Coordinates of C-alpha atoms and ligand atoms in Angstrom, one line a residue:
X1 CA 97.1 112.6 114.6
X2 CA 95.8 113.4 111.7
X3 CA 92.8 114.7 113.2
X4 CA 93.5 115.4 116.9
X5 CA 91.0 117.3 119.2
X6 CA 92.5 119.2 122.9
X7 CA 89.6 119.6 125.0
X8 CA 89.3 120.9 129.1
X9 CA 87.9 117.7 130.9
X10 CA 87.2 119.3 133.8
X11 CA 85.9 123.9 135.0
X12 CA 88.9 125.0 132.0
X13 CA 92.0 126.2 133.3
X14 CA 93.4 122.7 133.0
X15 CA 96.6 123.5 131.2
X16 CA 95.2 123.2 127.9
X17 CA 97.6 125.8 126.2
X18 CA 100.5 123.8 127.2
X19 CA 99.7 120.7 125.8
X20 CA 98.4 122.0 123.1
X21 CA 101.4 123.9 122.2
X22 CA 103.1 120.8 122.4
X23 CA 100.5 118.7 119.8
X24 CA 100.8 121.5 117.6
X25 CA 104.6 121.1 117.2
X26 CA 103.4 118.2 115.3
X27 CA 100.5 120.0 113.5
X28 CA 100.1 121.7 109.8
X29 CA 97.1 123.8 111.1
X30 CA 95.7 125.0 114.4
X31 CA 92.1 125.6 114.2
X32 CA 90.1 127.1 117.7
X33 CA 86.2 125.7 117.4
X34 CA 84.2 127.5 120.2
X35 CA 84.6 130.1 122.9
X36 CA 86.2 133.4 122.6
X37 CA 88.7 135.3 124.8
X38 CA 87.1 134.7 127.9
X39 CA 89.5 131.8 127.8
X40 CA 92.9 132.2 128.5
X41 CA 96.3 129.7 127.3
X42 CA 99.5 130.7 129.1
X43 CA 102.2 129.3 127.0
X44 CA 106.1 129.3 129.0
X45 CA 108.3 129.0 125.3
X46 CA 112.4 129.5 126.1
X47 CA 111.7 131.0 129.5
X48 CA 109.7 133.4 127.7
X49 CA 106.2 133.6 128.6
X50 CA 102.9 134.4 126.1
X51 CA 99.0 134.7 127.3
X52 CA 97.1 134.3 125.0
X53 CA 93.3 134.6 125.1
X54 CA 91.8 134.3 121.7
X55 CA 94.1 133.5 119.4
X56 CA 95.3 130.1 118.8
X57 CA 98.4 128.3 120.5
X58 CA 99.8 127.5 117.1
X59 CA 100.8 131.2 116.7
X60 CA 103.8 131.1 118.0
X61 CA 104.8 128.5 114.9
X62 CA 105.1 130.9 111.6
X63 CA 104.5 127.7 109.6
X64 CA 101.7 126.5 110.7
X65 CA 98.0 127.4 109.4
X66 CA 96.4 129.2 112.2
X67 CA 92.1 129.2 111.6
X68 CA 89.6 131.0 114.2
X69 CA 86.5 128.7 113.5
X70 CA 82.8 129.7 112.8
X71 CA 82.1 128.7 116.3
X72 CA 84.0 131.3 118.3
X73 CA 83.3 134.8 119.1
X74 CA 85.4 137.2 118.3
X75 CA 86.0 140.7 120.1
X76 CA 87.8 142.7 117.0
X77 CA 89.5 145.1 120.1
X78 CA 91.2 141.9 121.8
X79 CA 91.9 140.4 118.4
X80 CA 93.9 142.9 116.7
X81 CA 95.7 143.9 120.3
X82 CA 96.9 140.4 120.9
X83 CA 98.1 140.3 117.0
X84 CA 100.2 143.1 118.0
X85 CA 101.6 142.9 121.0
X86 CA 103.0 139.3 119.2
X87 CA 104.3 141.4 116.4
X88 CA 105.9 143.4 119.1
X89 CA 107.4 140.7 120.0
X90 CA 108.5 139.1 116.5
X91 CA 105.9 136.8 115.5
X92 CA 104.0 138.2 112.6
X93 CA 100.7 136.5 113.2
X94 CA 100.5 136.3 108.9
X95 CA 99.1 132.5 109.3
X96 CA 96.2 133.3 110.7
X97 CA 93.0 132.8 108.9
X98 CA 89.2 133.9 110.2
X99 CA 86.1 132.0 109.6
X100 CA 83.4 134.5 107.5
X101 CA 80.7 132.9 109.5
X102 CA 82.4 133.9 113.1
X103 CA 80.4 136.3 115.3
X104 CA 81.8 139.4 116.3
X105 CA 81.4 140.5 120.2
X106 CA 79.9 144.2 120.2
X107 CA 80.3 146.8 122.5
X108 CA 76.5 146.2 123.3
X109 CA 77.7 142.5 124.5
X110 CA 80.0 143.6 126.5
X111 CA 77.4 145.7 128.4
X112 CA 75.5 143.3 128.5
X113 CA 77.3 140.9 130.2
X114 CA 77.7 143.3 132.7
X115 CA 73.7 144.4 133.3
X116 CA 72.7 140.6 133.5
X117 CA 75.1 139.9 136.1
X118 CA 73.9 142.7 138.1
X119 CA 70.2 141.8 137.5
X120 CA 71.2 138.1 138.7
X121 CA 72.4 139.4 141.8
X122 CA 72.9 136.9 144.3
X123 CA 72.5 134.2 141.7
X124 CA 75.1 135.1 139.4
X125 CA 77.2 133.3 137.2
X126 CA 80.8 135.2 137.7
X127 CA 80.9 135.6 134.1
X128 CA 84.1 136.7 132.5
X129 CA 82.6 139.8 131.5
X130 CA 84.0 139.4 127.8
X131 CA 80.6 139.6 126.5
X132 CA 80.5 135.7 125.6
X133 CA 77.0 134.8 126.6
X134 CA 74.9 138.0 124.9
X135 CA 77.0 137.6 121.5
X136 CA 75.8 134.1 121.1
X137 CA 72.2 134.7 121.8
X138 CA 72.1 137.5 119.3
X139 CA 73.6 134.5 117.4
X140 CA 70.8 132.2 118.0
X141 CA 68.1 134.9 117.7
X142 CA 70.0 135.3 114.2
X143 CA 70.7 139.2 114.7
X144 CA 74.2 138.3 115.1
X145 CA 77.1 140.7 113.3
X146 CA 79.2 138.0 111.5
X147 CA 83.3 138.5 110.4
X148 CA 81.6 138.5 106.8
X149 CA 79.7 141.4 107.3
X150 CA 82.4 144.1 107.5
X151 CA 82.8 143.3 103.7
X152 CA 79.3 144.9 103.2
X153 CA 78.9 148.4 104.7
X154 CA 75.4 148.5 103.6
X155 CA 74.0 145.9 105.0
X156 CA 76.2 145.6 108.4
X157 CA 74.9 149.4 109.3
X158 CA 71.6 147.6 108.8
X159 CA 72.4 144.6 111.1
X160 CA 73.4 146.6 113.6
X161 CA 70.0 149.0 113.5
X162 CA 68.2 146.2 113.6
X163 CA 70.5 144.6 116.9
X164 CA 70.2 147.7 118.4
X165 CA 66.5 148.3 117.9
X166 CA 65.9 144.9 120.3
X167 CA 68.7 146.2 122.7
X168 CA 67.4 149.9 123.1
X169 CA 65.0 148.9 126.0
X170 CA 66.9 146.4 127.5
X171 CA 69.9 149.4 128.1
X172 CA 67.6 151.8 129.0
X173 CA 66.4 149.5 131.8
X174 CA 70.1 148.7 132.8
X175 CA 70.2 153.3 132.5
X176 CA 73.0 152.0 130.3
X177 CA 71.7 154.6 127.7
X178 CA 71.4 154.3 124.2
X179 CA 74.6 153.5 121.3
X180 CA 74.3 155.2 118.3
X181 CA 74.3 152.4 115.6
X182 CA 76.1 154.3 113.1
X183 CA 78.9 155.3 115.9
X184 CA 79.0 151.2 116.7
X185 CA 79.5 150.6 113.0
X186 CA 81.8 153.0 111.9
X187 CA 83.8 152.0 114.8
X188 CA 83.9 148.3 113.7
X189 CA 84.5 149.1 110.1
X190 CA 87.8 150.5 111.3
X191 CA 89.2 147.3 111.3
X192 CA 87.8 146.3 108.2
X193 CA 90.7 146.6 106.7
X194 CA 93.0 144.5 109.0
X195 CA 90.6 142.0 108.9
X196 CA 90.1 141.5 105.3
X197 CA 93.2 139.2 104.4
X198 CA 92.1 137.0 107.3
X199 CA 88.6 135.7 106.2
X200 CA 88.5 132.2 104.9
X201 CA 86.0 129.3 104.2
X202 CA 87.4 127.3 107.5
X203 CA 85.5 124.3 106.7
X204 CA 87.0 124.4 103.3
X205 CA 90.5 125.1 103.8
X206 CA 90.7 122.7 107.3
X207 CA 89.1 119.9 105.2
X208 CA 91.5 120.3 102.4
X209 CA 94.5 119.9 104.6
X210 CA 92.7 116.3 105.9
X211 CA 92.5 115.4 102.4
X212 CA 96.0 116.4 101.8
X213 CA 96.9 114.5 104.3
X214 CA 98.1 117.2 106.7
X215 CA 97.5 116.9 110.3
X216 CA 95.0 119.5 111.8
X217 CA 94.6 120.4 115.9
X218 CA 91.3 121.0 117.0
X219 CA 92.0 123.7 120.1
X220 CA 88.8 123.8 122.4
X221 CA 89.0 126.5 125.4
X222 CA 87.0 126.0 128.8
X223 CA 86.1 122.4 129.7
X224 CA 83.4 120.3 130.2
X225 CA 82.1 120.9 132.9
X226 CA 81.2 124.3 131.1
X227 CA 79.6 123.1 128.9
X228 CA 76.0 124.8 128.2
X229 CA 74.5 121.3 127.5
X230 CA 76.1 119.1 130.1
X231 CA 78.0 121.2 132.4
X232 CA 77.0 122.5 135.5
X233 CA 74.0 124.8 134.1
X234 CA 73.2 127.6 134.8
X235 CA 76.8 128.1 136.2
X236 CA 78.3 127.6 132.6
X237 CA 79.9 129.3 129.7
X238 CA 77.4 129.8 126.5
X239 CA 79.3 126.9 123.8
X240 CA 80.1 123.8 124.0
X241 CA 83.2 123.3 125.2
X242 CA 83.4 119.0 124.2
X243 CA 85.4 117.7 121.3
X244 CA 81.4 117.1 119.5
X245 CA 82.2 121.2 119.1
X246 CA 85.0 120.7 116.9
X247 CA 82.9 119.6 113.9
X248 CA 80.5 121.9 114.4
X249 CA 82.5 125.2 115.3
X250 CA 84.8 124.5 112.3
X251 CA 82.3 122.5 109.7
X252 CA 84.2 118.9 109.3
X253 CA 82.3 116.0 109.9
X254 CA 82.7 113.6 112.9
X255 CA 84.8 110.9 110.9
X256 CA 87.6 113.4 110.5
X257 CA 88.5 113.5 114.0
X258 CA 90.9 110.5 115.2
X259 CA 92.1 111.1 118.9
X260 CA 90.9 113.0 121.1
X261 CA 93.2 114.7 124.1
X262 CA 91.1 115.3 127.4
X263 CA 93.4 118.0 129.6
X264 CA 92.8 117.6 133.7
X265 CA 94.5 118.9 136.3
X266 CA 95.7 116.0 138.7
X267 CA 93.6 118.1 141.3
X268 CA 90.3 120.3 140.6
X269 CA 90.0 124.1 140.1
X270 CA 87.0 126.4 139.1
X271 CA 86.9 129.8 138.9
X272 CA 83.3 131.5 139.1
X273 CA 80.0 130.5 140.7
X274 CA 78.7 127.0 140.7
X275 CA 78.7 124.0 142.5
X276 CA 82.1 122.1 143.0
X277 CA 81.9 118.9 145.9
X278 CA 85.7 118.4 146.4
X279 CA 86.2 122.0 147.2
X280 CA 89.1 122.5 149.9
X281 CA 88.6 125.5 152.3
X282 CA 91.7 124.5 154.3
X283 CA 95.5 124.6 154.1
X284 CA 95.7 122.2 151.8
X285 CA 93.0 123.9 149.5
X286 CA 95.4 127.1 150.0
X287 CA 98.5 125.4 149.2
X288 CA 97.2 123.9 146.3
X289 CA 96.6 127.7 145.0
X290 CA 99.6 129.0 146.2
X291 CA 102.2 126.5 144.6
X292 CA 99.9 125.9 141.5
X293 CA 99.7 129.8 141.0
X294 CA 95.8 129.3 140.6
X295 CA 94.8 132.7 139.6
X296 CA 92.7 133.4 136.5
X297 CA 94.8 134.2 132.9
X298 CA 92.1 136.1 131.9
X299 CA 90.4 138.2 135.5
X300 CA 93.1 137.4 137.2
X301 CA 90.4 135.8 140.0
X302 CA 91.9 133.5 142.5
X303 CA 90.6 130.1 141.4
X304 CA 88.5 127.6 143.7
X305 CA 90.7 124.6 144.8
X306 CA 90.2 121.1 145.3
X307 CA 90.9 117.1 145.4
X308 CA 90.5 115.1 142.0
X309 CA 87.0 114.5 141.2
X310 CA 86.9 111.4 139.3
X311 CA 83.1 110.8 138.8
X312 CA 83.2 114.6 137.3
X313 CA 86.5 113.6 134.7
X314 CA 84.7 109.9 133.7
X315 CA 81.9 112.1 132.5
X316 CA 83.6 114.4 130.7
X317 CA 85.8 111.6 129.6
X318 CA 82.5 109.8 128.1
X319 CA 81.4 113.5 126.9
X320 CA 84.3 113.9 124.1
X321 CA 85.3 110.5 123.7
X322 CA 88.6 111.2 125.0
X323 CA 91.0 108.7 124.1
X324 CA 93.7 109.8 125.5
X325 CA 94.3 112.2 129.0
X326 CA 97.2 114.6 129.4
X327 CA 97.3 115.4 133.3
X328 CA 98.8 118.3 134.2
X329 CA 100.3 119.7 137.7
X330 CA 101.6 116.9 139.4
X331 CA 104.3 118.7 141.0
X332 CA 102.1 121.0 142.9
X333 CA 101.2 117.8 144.9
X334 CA 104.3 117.2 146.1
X335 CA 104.9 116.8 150.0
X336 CA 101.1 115.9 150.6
X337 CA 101.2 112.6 152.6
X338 CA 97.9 111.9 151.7
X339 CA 96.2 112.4 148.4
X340 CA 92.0 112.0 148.1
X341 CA 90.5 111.4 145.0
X342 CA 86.7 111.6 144.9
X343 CA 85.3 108.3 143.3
X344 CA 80.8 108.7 143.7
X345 CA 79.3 111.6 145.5
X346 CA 76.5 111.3 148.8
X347 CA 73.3 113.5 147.9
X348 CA 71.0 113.2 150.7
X349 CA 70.4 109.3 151.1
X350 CA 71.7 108.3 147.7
X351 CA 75.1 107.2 146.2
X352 CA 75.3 108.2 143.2
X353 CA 78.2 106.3 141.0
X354 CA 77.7 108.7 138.2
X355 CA 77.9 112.6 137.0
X356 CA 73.9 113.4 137.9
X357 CA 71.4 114.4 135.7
X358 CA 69.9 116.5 138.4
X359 CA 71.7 119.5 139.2
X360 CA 69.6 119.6 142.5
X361 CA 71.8 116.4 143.4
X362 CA 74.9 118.1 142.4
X363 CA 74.2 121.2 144.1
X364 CA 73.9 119.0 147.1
X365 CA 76.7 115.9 146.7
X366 CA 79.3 115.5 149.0
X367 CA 82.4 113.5 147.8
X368 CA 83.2 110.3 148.8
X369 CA 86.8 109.5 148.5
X370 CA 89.8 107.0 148.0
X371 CA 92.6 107.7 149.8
X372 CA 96.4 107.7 148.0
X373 CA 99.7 107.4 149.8
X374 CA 101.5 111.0 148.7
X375 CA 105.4 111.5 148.0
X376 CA 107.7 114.1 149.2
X377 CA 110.4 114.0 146.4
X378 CA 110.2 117.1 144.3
X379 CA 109.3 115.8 140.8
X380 CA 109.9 118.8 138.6
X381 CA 113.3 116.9 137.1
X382 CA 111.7 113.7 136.4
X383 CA 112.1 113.4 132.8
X384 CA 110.6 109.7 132.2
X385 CA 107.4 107.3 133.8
X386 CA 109.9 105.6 136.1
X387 CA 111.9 108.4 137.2
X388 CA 108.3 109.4 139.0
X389 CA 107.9 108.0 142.4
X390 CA 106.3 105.0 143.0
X391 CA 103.4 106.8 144.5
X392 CA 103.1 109.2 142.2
X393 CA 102.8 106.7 139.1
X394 CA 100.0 104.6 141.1
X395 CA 97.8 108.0 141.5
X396 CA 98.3 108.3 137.7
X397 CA 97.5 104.9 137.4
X398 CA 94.4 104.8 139.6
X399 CA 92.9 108.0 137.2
X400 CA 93.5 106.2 134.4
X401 CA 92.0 102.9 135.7
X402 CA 89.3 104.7 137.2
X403 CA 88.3 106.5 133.9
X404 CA 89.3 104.0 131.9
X405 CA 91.3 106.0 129.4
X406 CA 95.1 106.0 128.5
X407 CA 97.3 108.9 130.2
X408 CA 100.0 110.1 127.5
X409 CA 101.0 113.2 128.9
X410 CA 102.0 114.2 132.6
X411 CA 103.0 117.7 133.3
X412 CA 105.5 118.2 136.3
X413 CA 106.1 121.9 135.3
X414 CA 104.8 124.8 133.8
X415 CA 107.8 124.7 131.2
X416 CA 107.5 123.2 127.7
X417 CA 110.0 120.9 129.0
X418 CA 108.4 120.0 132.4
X419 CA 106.3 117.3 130.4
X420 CA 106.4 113.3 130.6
X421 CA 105.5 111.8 127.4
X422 CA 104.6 108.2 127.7
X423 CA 105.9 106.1 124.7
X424 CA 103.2 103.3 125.4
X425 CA 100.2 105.5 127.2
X426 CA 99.6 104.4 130.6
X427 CA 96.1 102.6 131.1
X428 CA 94.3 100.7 128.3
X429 CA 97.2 100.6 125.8
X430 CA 97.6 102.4 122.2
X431 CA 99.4 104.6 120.4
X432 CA 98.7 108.4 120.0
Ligands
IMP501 P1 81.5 133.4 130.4 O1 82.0 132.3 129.5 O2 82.3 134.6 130.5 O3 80.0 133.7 130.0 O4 81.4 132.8 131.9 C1 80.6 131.8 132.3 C2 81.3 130.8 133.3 O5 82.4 130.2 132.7 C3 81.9 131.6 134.5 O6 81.9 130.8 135.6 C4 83.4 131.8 134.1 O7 84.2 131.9 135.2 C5 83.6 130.4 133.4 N1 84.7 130.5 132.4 C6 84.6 131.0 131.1 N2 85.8 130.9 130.5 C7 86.6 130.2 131.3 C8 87.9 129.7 131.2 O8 88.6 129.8 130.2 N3 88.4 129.1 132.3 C9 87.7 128.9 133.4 N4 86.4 129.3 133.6 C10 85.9 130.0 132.5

């Protein structure tokens, strides 16, 4: 550590929660940067199980500072049901602190969300729903409703008029009808009150702990591929979901972050629209979903499945910076006797060796792959590097040699335990 950033590296759903749960054993404060709960962190604790969506992984650690940054978006509804169903289940949730300068989702996002999909029709983006996308144009269009604002009846009645006023034709097209602002703010300043002890400068408290030497986890959500910037546009979430994020969705500057974690799944999933080259529409696409359990924590959507795409996880590896990969899912290739791992992509006549910066080519690639010899053992017990089969550690080799990054972290498991951590980090050495 000190200052360690978890991103996705590849369509999120990578098993970020996991390994993060892990870092943040080591961590004084857990601080989330972007997104909001259209993500989703399964975390398997003792046998016992938590999904979590917008609160951060560090929760489930009553010592640990637990910050929502300015750059997520926050649905009040989601955040005060996940706070207590964890109090129904013994963890108090009293570490938790709130960025002032978060935006709140409205219900006006949510239907939203909703109307542009159905305007997009055949073209769209098989958004969450969560309202993610229309609260951070209202922020960009600076009509946003911060956190902050419940402390000031006043003038959050008046935000909201004034949101509402540039909504009312935009619902009435949709024959969504109109919301009564007052009703939308008297229903948000009922949880004024919960909320209050929450809000904090984030920026000031998470750079304190730096300075006092404290080590702080930057938690992203989604993955690069989603990102709005470099990802797969327009079939993309509405942040930036690369560790750059972290200073920005929090407010610390670049030389406070030291290692970066990149999370990829040793195979490739993607849940929505979009293009995705190394998509399997076979058996072994369907196995892949079956024994992985790829199904969305958030929709509950049966992901996409399909081979490693390396050219996809060296870009989003040169994206954040990521100096060190954790690779989760191993086990759920187990018994393939062949393993393909795409390594440049045809599009039309060209080659490309690189992530493109046309997303005409990427609509259009087809993967070219490497072929891997498999293993049959069932690798759910291995506990160390070597206890992995041969051919198992040579296709965790090959990703790292192909990305040119250091693997730390090898899930076998969904369990806490189920997790290889390498003492010297396979690839281009270094110590986490
Ligand atoms: P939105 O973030 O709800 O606007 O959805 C935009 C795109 O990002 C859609 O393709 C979603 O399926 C995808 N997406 C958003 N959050 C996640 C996530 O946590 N995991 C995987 N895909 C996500």
């Amino acid at each position: 550590m000190p200052g360690t950033v978890v991103v996705g590296a590849q369509w999120g759903d990578e098993g970020k929660g996991k390994i993060t749960d892990l870092l943040a054993e080591k961590a004084d404060v857990v601080a989330r940067f972007q997104g909001g709960n259209n993500a989703g962190h399964t975390i398997v604790r003792d046998g016992e199980e938590f999904k979590l969506h917008l609160i951060p992984s560090g929760i489930l650690y009553e010592a640990k500072t637990c910050v929502i940054g300015n750059g997520v978006v926050i649905d009040p509804h989601i955040l005060f049901g996940e706070l207590e169903a964890l109090r129904a289940r013994g963890i108090g949730g009293d570490n938790l602190r709130i960025s002032g300068n978060a935006h709140l989702i409205m219900p006006y996002h949510l239907l939203l969300d909703g109307a542009n999909e159905q305007q997009l029709g055949k073209f769209k983006i098989g958004t969450t729903g969560r309202g993610i996308g229309p609260c951070y144009v209202d922020k960009y269009t600076r009509i946003g409703i911060r956190v902050q604002d419940l402390l000031d009846e006043k003038i959050l009645r008046r935000k909201i008029k004034t949101a509402l006023q540039e909504k009312y034709f935009l619902l009435q097209r949709y024959d969504i009808g109109v919301l009564d602002p007052d009703q939308v703010a008297d229903e948000l300043l009922s949880f004024r009150e919960r909320m209050e002890p929450f809000i904090c400068d984030a920026s000031l408290l998470v750079n304190t702990a730096l300075d006092q030497g404290k080590h702080v986890l930057f938690e992203g959500v989604q993955g690069a591929l989603l990102d709005i910037d470099f990802g797969t546009y327009p079939f993309v979430t509405s942040s930036n979901p690369i560790s750059g994020a972290a200073c920005t969705g929090i407010g610390v500057g670049p030389t406070r972050i030291d290692h970066v974690i990149g999370v990829a799944k040793t195979y490739t999933t993607r849940v929505g629209e979009g293009p995705f080259p190394t998509e399997l529409f076979d058996e072994t696409g369907v196995a892949m979903c079956e024994v992985g359990q790829e199904f969305g924590t958030t929709t509950g959507r049966q992901r996409r499945c399909g081979w490693l795409d390396l050219v996809a996880l060296r870009y989003a590896v040169r994206l954040s910076g990521v100096t060190h990969l954790a690779l989760t899912k191993l086990d759920v290739l187990s018994g393939l006797p062949t393993l393909k791992a795409c390594t440049r992509y045809k599009a039309g006549r060209k080659v490309l060796d690189e992530f493109p910066l046309r997303q005409t080519d990427f609509h259009h690639a087809k993967p070219i792959y490497e072929e891997l010899p498999g293993w049959t053992e069932d690798i759910r017990e291995c506990e160390a590097w070597q206890d992995l089969p041969q051919a198992a550690r040579d296709y965790v080799q090959y990703i790292a040699e192909f990305t040119k990054t250091r693997v730390k972290f090898i899930a076998v498991g969904p369990g806490r335990d189920e997790t290889i951590v390498l003492p010297r980090s396979i690839g281009r050495g270094g110590a986490l």
